[in-house]
Short mmCIF file of C-alpha atoms and ligand atoms in Angstrom, two decimals:
data_model
loop_
_atom_site.label_atom_id
_atom_site.label_comp_id
_atom_site.label_asym_id
_atom_site.label_seq_id
_atom_site.Cartn_x
_atom_site.Cartn_y
_atom_site.Cartn_z
CA UNK A 1 37.01 38.97 -21.13
CA UNK A 2 38.31 39.30 -17.62
CA UNK A 3 38.90 36.53 -15.29
CA UNK A 4 39.70 35.94 -11.97
CA UNK A 5 41.62 33.44 -10.27
CA UNK A 6 38.35 31.06 -9.52
CA UNK A 7 37.05 31.64 -12.70
CA UNK A 8 40.71 31.14 -14.66
CA UNK A 9 40.79 27.57 -12.12
CA UNK A 10 37.20 26.35 -13.18
CA UNK A 11 38.02 27.44 -16.83
CA UNK A 12 41.93 25.94 -16.87
CA UNK A 13 40.06 22.68 -15.18
CA UNK A 14 37.14 22.57 -18.20
CA UNK A 15 39.80 22.69 -20.54
CA UNK A 16 41.98 20.16 -18.98
CA UNK A 17 38.99 17.72 -19.12
CA UNK A 18 38.32 18.43 -22.64
CA UNK A 19 37.68 15.66 -25.65
CA UNK A 20 37.32 16.16 -29.37
CA UNK A 21 34.63 13.33 -28.73
CA UNK A 22 32.20 14.57 -26.64
CA UNK A 23 28.60 14.07 -26.87
CA UNK A 24 25.97 16.49 -25.63
CA UNK A 25 22.93 16.88 -23.40
CA UNK A 26 20.76 15.29 -25.91
CA UNK A 27 22.82 12.30 -26.53
CA UNK A 28 23.06 11.95 -22.71
CA UNK A 29 19.59 12.42 -21.71
CA UNK A 30 18.52 9.30 -24.26
CA UNK A 31 20.99 6.99 -22.06
CA UNK A 32 19.82 8.32 -18.89
CA UNK A 33 17.48 6.50 -17.85
CA UNK A 34 19.33 3.35 -18.96
CA UNK A 35 22.16 4.92 -17.06
CA UNK A 36 20.37 5.08 -14.34
CA UNK A 37 18.74 2.03 -13.81
CA UNK A 38 22.08 -0.26 -14.56
CA UNK A 39 23.69 2.23 -11.74
CA UNK A 40 20.72 1.28 -9.26
CA UNK A 41 20.93 -2.35 -9.87
CA UNK A 42 24.63 -2.34 -8.07
CA UNK A 43 26.91 -2.24 -11.56
CA UNK A 44 28.76 0.24 -12.79
CA UNK A 45 27.48 2.49 -16.03
CA UNK A 46 30.48 4.36 -15.79
CA UNK A 47 31.92 1.74 -17.07
CA UNK A 48 29.22 0.40 -19.45
CA UNK A 49 28.37 4.09 -20.83
CA UNK A 50 31.50 5.93 -20.78
CA UNK A 51 30.84 8.40 -22.89
CA UNK A 52 27.86 9.95 -20.71
CA UNK A 53 29.57 9.29 -17.62
CA UNK A 54 32.10 11.59 -19.02
CA UNK A 55 29.36 13.84 -20.32
CA UNK A 56 27.73 13.55 -16.71
CA UNK A 57 31.25 14.96 -15.03
CA UNK A 58 31.17 17.69 -16.99
CA UNK A 59 27.65 18.84 -17.69
CA UNK A 60 26.20 20.54 -14.23
CA UNK A 61 22.56 20.79 -15.93
CA UNK A 62 22.48 16.88 -16.35
CA UNK A 63 24.43 15.96 -13.66
CA UNK A 64 21.66 17.08 -11.37
CA UNK A 65 18.58 15.66 -13.29
CA UNK A 66 20.38 12.27 -13.12
CA UNK A 67 20.80 12.72 -9.00
CA UNK A 68 17.52 13.31 -9.00
CA UNK A 69 15.85 10.88 -11.45
CA UNK A 70 17.95 8.16 -9.46
CA UNK A 71 16.74 9.99 -6.35
CA UNK A 72 12.72 9.31 -7.58
CA UNK A 73 13.64 5.77 -8.79
CA UNK A 74 15.18 4.92 -5.95
CA UNK A 75 12.47 6.24 -4.09
CA UNK A 76 9.86 4.18 -6.30
CA UNK A 77 12.08 0.65 -6.60
CA UNK A 78 10.87 -0.91 -3.50
CA UNK A 79 6.94 0.21 -4.57
CA UNK A 80 7.01 -1.18 -7.89
CA UNK A 81 8.84 -4.33 -7.68
CA UNK B 1 -12.10 -16.53 -5.37
CA UNK B 2 -13.04 -12.40 -5.64
CA UNK B 3 -9.70 -11.25 -3.21
CA UNK B 4 -7.48 -14.25 -5.24
CA UNK B 5 -8.46 -12.72 -8.67
CA UNK B 6 -8.61 -9.14 -7.07
CA UNK B 7 -5.12 -9.53 -5.81
CA UNK B 8 -4.32 -10.41 -9.60
CA UNK B 9 -6.08 -7.32 -11.23
CA UNK B 10 -4.24 -5.22 -8.93
CA UNK B 11 -0.99 -6.55 -9.50
CA UNK B 12 -1.15 -6.41 -13.28
CA UNK B 13 -1.95 -2.77 -12.69
CA UNK B 14 1.10 -2.28 -10.63
CA UNK B 15 3.20 -3.89 -12.99
CA UNK B 16 2.32 -3.52 -16.27
CA UNK B 17 5.29 -4.18 -18.96
CA UNK B 18 6.55 -1.40 -21.38
CA UNK B 19 4.51 -2.92 -24.16
CA UNK B 20 1.55 -2.25 -21.75
CA UNK B 21 2.11 1.46 -21.20
CA UNK B 22 2.67 2.33 -24.55
CA UNK B 23 -0.57 0.56 -25.73
CA UNK B 24 -2.53 1.74 -22.71
CA UNK B 25 -1.45 5.45 -23.36
CA UNK B 26 -2.11 5.38 -26.96
CA UNK B 27 -4.28 7.48 -28.05
CA UNK B 28 -6.88 7.55 -26.92
CA UNK B 29 -4.78 7.36 -23.42
CA UNK B 30 -6.93 5.11 -20.93
CA UNK B 31 -7.77 6.87 -17.80
CA UNK B 32 -6.32 4.31 -15.32
CA UNK B 33 -2.99 4.40 -16.80
CA UNK B 34 -2.75 8.28 -17.22
CA UNK B 35 -3.89 8.39 -13.41
CA UNK B 36 -1.46 5.52 -12.21
CA UNK B 37 1.60 7.63 -14.62
CA UNK B 38 0.62 10.49 -12.62
CA UNK B 39 0.59 8.92 -9.14
CA UNK B 40 4.34 8.01 -9.78
CA UNK B 41 5.57 11.03 -10.76
CA UNK B 42 4.41 12.65 -8.30
CA UNK B 43 5.46 10.23 -6.17
CA UNK B 44 9.37 10.28 -7.83
CA UNK B 45 9.02 14.14 -8.40
CA UNK B 46 8.82 14.95 -4.73
CA UNK B 47 11.41 14.11 -2.94
CA UNK B 48 14.25 15.19 -5.79
CA UNK B 49 11.42 18.70 -6.23
CA UNK B 50 11.35 19.74 -2.57
CA UNK B 51 15.09 19.92 -1.93
CA UNK B 52 14.96 23.39 -4.77
CA UNK B 53 11.66 24.47 -4.11
CA UNK B 54 10.49 26.43 -0.09
CA UNK B 55 7.04 27.52 -1.43
CA UNK B 56 4.24 25.43 -3.06
CA UNK B 57 6.03 22.29 -3.30
CA UNK B 58 2.83 20.95 -3.73
CA UNK B 59 1.52 22.78 -6.79
CA UNK B 60 4.88 22.47 -8.19
CA UNK B 61 4.89 19.32 -8.45
CA UNK B 62 1.41 19.02 -9.68
CA UNK B 63 1.99 21.71 -12.34
CA UNK B 64 5.24 19.82 -13.02
CA UNK B 65 3.29 16.52 -13.35
CA UNK B 66 0.72 18.07 -15.40
CA UNK B 67 3.47 19.28 -17.93
CA UNK B 68 5.27 16.17 -17.93
CA UNK B 69 2.61 14.07 -18.67
CA UNK B 70 1.49 15.98 -21.53
CA UNK B 71 5.03 15.88 -22.77
CA UNK B 72 5.49 12.10 -22.21
CA UNK B 73 1.87 11.39 -24.18
CA UNK B 74 3.64 13.59 -26.90
CA UNK B 75 6.31 12.18 -27.33
CA UNK B 76 5.66 8.25 -26.93
CA UNK B 77 6.63 7.37 -29.72
CA UNK B 78 10.20 7.70 -29.20
CA UNK B 79 10.32 5.54 -26.37
CA UNK B 80 12.61 2.53 -27.38
CA UNK B 81 12.18 -0.02 -24.79
CA UNK B 82 16.33 0.53 -23.50
CA UNK B 83 14.96 1.04 -20.15
CA UNK B 84 11.63 0.25 -18.03
CA UNK B 85 8.86 3.05 -19.53
CA UNK B 86 8.42 4.42 -15.68
CA UNK B 87 12.27 5.08 -15.78
CA UNK B 88 11.81 7.09 -18.91
CA UNK B 89 8.69 8.55 -17.80
CA UNK B 90 10.47 10.28 -15.17
CA UNK B 91 13.49 10.88 -16.74
CA UNK B 92 10.92 13.50 -19.26
CA UNK B 93 9.19 14.54 -16.01
CA UNK B 94 12.82 15.76 -14.04
CA UNK B 95 14.03 17.05 -17.48
CA UNK B 96 10.68 19.67 -17.45
CA UNK B 97 10.53 20.24 -13.34
CA UNK B 98 14.78 20.97 -13.60
CA UNK B 99 13.48 23.16 -16.18
CA UNK B 100 10.90 24.83 -14.94
CA UNK B 101 12.89 24.92 -11.82
CA UNK B 102 15.70 26.80 -13.57
CA UNK B 103 13.49 29.13 -15.36
CA UNK B 104 12.08 30.21 -12.06
CA UNK B 105 15.03 30.78 -10.94
CA UNK B 106 15.93 33.24 -13.41
CA UNK B 107 12.88 34.75 -14.92
CA UNK B 108 13.89 38.39 -14.44
CA UNK B 109 17.12 37.61 -16.97
CA UNK B 110 16.86 39.38 -20.20
CA UNK B 111 18.78 39.74 -23.46
CA UNK B 112 20.09 43.22 -22.26
CA UNK B 113 21.84 41.49 -19.48
CA UNK B 114 24.17 38.88 -22.05
CA UNK B 115 24.84 42.59 -24.51
CA UNK B 116 28.43 43.71 -24.48
CA UNK B 117 29.17 40.31 -22.44
CA UNK B 118 32.30 39.30 -24.64
CA UNK B 119 33.70 42.64 -24.31
CA UNK B 120 35.03 44.38 -21.08
CA UNK B 121 32.32 46.99 -20.99
CA UNK B 122 30.02 45.50 -18.47
CA UNK B 123 28.96 48.64 -16.02
CA UNK B 124 28.84 47.83 -12.80
CA UNK B 125 29.21 44.47 -12.28
CA UNK B 126 32.90 43.54 -11.29
CA UNK B 127 35.69 46.20 -10.26
CA UNK B 128 38.56 45.92 -11.63
CA UNK B 129 40.67 45.08 -8.64
CA UNK B 130 38.72 41.68 -9.01
CA UNK B 131 40.73 40.89 -11.70
CA UNK B 132 43.76 40.87 -9.80
CA UNK B 133 45.45 38.00 -8.10
CA UNK B 134 44.61 39.23 -4.40
CA UNK B 135 44.77 36.38 -2.28
CA UNK B 136 47.42 35.77 0.28
CA UNK B 137 50.44 34.56 -2.45
CA UNK B 138 53.93 35.65 -3.00
CA UNK B 139 55.00 38.24 -4.69
CA UNK B 140 56.45 36.21 -7.43
CA UNK B 141 53.83 33.37 -7.17
CA UNK B 142 51.07 36.64 -7.84
CA UNK B 143 52.99 37.51 -10.52
CA UNK B 144 53.58 33.94 -12.12
CA UNK B 145 49.26 34.00 -11.82
CA UNK B 146 48.85 37.22 -13.42
CA UNK B 147 51.04 36.16 -16.38
CA UNK B 148 48.94 33.09 -16.47
CA UNK B 149 45.67 34.66 -16.52
CA UNK B 150 46.96 37.42 -19.31
CA UNK B 151 48.17 34.45 -21.45
CA UNK B 152 44.95 32.91 -21.20
CA UNK B 153 42.71 35.94 -21.94
CA UNK B 154 44.61 36.84 -24.26
CA UNK B 155 43.85 33.22 -26.34
CA UNK B 156 40.73 34.00 -25.95
CA UNK B 157 40.22 36.85 -27.43
CA UNK B 158 42.19 36.12 -30.17
CA UNK B 159 40.85 32.53 -31.21
CA UNK B 160 36.82 32.34 -29.74
CA UNK B 161 34.11 33.63 -31.79
CA UNK B 162 31.88 36.73 -30.08
CA UNK B 163 29.44 34.08 -29.70
CA UNK B 164 31.51 31.66 -27.70
CA UNK B 165 32.97 34.25 -25.65
CA UNK B 166 29.75 35.62 -24.74
CA UNK B 167 28.58 32.22 -24.18
CA UNK B 168 31.02 31.26 -21.72
CA UNK B 169 30.42 34.85 -20.05
CA UNK B 170 27.38 33.85 -18.98
CA UNK B 171 27.76 30.29 -17.84
CA UNK B 172 30.97 30.77 -16.19
CA UNK B 173 30.63 34.25 -14.70
CA UNK B 174 27.60 35.13 -14.64
CA UNK B 175 26.54 31.42 -13.84
CA UNK B 176 24.11 31.13 -15.85
CA UNK B 177 22.43 27.94 -16.64
CA UNK B 178 22.17 26.58 -20.11
CA UNK B 179 18.74 25.79 -19.72
CA UNK B 180 18.27 29.68 -19.35
CA UNK B 181 20.73 30.65 -21.40
CA UNK B 182 19.26 28.37 -24.39
CA UNK B 183 16.05 30.24 -23.74
CA UNK B 184 17.16 33.39 -24.45
CA UNK B 185 19.48 32.30 -27.05
CA UNK B 186 16.16 30.96 -28.84
CA UNK B 187 18.30 28.07 -29.22
CA UNK B 188 18.62 24.27 -27.55
CA UNK B 189 20.73 23.26 -24.49
CA UNK B 190 22.69 21.10 -26.33
CA UNK B 191 23.57 23.38 -29.51
CA UNK B 192 24.85 25.71 -26.26
CA UNK B 193 26.74 22.65 -24.97
CA UNK B 194 28.34 22.23 -27.86
CA UNK B 195 29.28 25.64 -28.73
CA UNK B 196 31.20 25.51 -25.56
CA UNK B 197 32.65 21.85 -26.35
CA UNK B 198 34.15 23.70 -29.65
CA UNK B 199 35.41 26.91 -27.51
CA UNK B 200 37.18 24.66 -25.26
CA UNK B 201 39.07 22.65 -27.43
CA UNK B 202 40.48 25.57 -29.27
CA UNK B 203 41.31 26.74 -26.32
CA UNK B 204 43.09 23.47 -25.38
CA UNK B 205 45.01 23.34 -29.05
CA UNK B 206 46.29 27.27 -29.03
CA UNK B 207 47.17 26.84 -25.00
CA UNK B 208 49.28 23.58 -26.07
CA UNK B 209 50.88 25.49 -29.65
CA UNK B 210 51.89 28.63 -26.83
CA UNK B 211 53.70 25.66 -24.76
CA UNK B 212 50.68 25.74 -21.93
CA UNK B 213 49.73 22.79 -20.40
CA UNK B 214 46.50 22.92 -18.05
CA UNK B 215 47.37 20.13 -15.97
CA UNK B 216 50.35 21.97 -14.80
CA UNK B 217 48.77 25.25 -14.94
CA UNK B 218 46.11 23.45 -12.16
CA UNK B 219 48.98 22.19 -10.08
CA UNK B 220 50.58 25.68 -9.86
CA UNK B 221 47.53 28.13 -9.61
ZN1 ZN C 1 24.72 18.10 -20.10
#
């Protein structure tokens, strides 16, 4: 496999962040609506659910979906409450 | 009196509890509840999806909502009340929407594009000079970076499985989303994530054994 400097940096960053006990996308998904609600309540889901926060830092696709969910809930909140 | 009653009814509709949602959406689903959920999904999905879709946003949101509704009704029994039902439903809908966005964007990708990704025989992709550090760095810095790169490539070559190499290549070098790669490999995004995680754990261990500290390397690069 050939690497460029940028890719090497990305790869080493990913390696540096690696911990043995990471959750996968499924487990993150299971917790995502709860995580988003805690965030919207102005509390810190990162503290309450650190392994989910860790996955969201590492997984771009889950992070993208989380941000969209947050935006959707923010938009709906005034109308639902 | 009638006004008060009407208001109560309206209020009850928009304030469905989780239990009410589940009861009303369970087969056979109540049409009114389905229609209300559809309205909520469309309203919720539109703003985030609009950032990614430049044409036919309305019909895209409609399609996603339709798929999401079916999905939600299908997996209603997996809702455990960990959040408001609407938050859960939107989460399912967002997943459906983004999966579709990624598939659309990469629809022309075929399995052939993934072949040979674990070795260096990909034609016409990167020229050899791309693999050499060519930024405006001092010669010894360049030599140092090349050395790190060679070492990392050696470790990857030796320690990772063909599948791990292929997946890392597809995600990091080609920029293919896990969702799309999972489709191609007939597996799940979760499995792809786990494959990469195992590879990262292995690389971290082997780099440590070779006396390489990732944080230190990052500072030097
Ligand atoms: Zn993920």
